[in-house]
PDB file of C-alpha atoms in Angstrom:
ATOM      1  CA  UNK F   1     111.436 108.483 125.306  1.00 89.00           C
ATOM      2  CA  UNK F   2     109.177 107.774 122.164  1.00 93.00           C
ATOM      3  CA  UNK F   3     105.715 106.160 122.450  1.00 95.00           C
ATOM      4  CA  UNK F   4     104.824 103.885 118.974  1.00 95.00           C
ATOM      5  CA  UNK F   5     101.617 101.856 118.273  1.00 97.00           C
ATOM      6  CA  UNK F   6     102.632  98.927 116.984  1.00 96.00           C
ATOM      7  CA  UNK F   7     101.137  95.352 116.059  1.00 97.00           C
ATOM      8  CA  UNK F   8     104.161  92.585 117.097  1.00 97.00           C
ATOM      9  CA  UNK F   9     103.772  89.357 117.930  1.00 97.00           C
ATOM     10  CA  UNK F  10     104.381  87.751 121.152  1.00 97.00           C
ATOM     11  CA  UNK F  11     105.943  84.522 121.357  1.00 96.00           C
ATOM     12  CA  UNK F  12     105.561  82.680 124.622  1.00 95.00           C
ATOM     13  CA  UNK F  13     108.637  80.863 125.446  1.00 92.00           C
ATOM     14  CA  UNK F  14     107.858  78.020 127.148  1.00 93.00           C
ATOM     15  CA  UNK F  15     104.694  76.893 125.527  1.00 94.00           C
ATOM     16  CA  UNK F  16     105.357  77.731 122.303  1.00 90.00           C
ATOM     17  CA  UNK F  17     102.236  80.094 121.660  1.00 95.00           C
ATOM     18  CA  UNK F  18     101.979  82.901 119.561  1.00 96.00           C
ATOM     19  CA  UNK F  19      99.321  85.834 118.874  1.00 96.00           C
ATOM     20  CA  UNK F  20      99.464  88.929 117.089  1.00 97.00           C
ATOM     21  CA  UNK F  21      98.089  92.001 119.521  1.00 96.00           C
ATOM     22  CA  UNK F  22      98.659  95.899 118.512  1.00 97.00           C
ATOM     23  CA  UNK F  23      99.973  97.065 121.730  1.00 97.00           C
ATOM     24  CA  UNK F  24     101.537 101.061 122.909  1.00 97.00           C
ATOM     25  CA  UNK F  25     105.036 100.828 123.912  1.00 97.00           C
ATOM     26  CA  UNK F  26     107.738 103.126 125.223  1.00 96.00           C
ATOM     27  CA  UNK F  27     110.892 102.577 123.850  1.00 95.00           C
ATOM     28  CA  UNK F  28     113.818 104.827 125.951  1.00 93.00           C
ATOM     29  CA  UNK F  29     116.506 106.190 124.825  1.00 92.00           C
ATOM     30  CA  UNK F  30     119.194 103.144 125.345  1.00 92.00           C
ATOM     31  CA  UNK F  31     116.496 100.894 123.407  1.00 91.00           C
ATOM     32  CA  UNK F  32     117.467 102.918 119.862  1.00 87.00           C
ATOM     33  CA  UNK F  33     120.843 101.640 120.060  1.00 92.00           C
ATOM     34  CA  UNK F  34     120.249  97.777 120.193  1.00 94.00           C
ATOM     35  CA  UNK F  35     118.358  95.446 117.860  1.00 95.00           C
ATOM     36  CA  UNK F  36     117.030  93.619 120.457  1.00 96.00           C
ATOM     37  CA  UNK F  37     115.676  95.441 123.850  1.00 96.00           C
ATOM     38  CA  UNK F  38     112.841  95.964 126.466  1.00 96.00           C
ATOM     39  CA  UNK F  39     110.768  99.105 126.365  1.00 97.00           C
ATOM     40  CA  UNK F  40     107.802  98.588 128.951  1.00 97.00           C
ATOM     41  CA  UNK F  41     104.357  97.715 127.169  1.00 97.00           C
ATOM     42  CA  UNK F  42     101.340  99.779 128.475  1.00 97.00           C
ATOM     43  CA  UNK F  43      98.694  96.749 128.056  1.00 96.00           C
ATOM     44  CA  UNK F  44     100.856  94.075 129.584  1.00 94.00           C
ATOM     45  CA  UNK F  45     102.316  96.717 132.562  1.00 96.00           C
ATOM     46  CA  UNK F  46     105.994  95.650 132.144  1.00 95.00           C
ATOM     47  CA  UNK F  47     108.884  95.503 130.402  1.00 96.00           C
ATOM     48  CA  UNK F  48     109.374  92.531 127.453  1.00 96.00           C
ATOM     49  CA  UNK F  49     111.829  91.632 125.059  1.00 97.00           C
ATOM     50  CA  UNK F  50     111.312  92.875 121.731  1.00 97.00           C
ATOM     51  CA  UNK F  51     113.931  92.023 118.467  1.00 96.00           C
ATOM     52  CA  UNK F  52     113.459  94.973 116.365  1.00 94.00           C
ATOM     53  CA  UNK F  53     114.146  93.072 112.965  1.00 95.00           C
ATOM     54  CA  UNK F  54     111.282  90.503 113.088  1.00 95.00           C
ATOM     55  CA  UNK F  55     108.665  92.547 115.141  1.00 95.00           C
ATOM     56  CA  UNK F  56     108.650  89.798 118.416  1.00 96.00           C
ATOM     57  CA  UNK F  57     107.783  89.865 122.241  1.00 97.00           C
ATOM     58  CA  UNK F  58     109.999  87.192 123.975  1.00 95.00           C
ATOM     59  CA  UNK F  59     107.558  86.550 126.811  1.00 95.00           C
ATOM     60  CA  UNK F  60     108.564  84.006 129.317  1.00 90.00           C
ATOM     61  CA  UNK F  61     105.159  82.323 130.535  1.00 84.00           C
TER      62      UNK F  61
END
């Protein structure tokens, strides 16, 4: 498990909204291997979709 700081943004799916937040996530273990996983964000209290190479939350709203 690895905890990182990061500021991502969060694209909202169905609406098409975006905002930039700094959030704490968790990343485990499995998530190193992929470019796109879901480590659980602290702030939002779940897990979300996150593609490593352009520093996105896929949240479905």
């Amino acid at each position: 498990m690895k905890t990182r700081t990061i500021t991502a943004k969060f694209r909202y799916c169905n609406s098409g909204r975006e905002e930039e937040e700094t959030v704490n996530i968790i990343f485990s273990d499995e998530d190193d291997k992929y470019v796109i996983c879901k480590p659980y964000v602290v702030e939002k209290g779940q897990r979300l979709v996150f593609d490593k190479e352009t520093n996105e939350f896929l949240v479905n709203d």
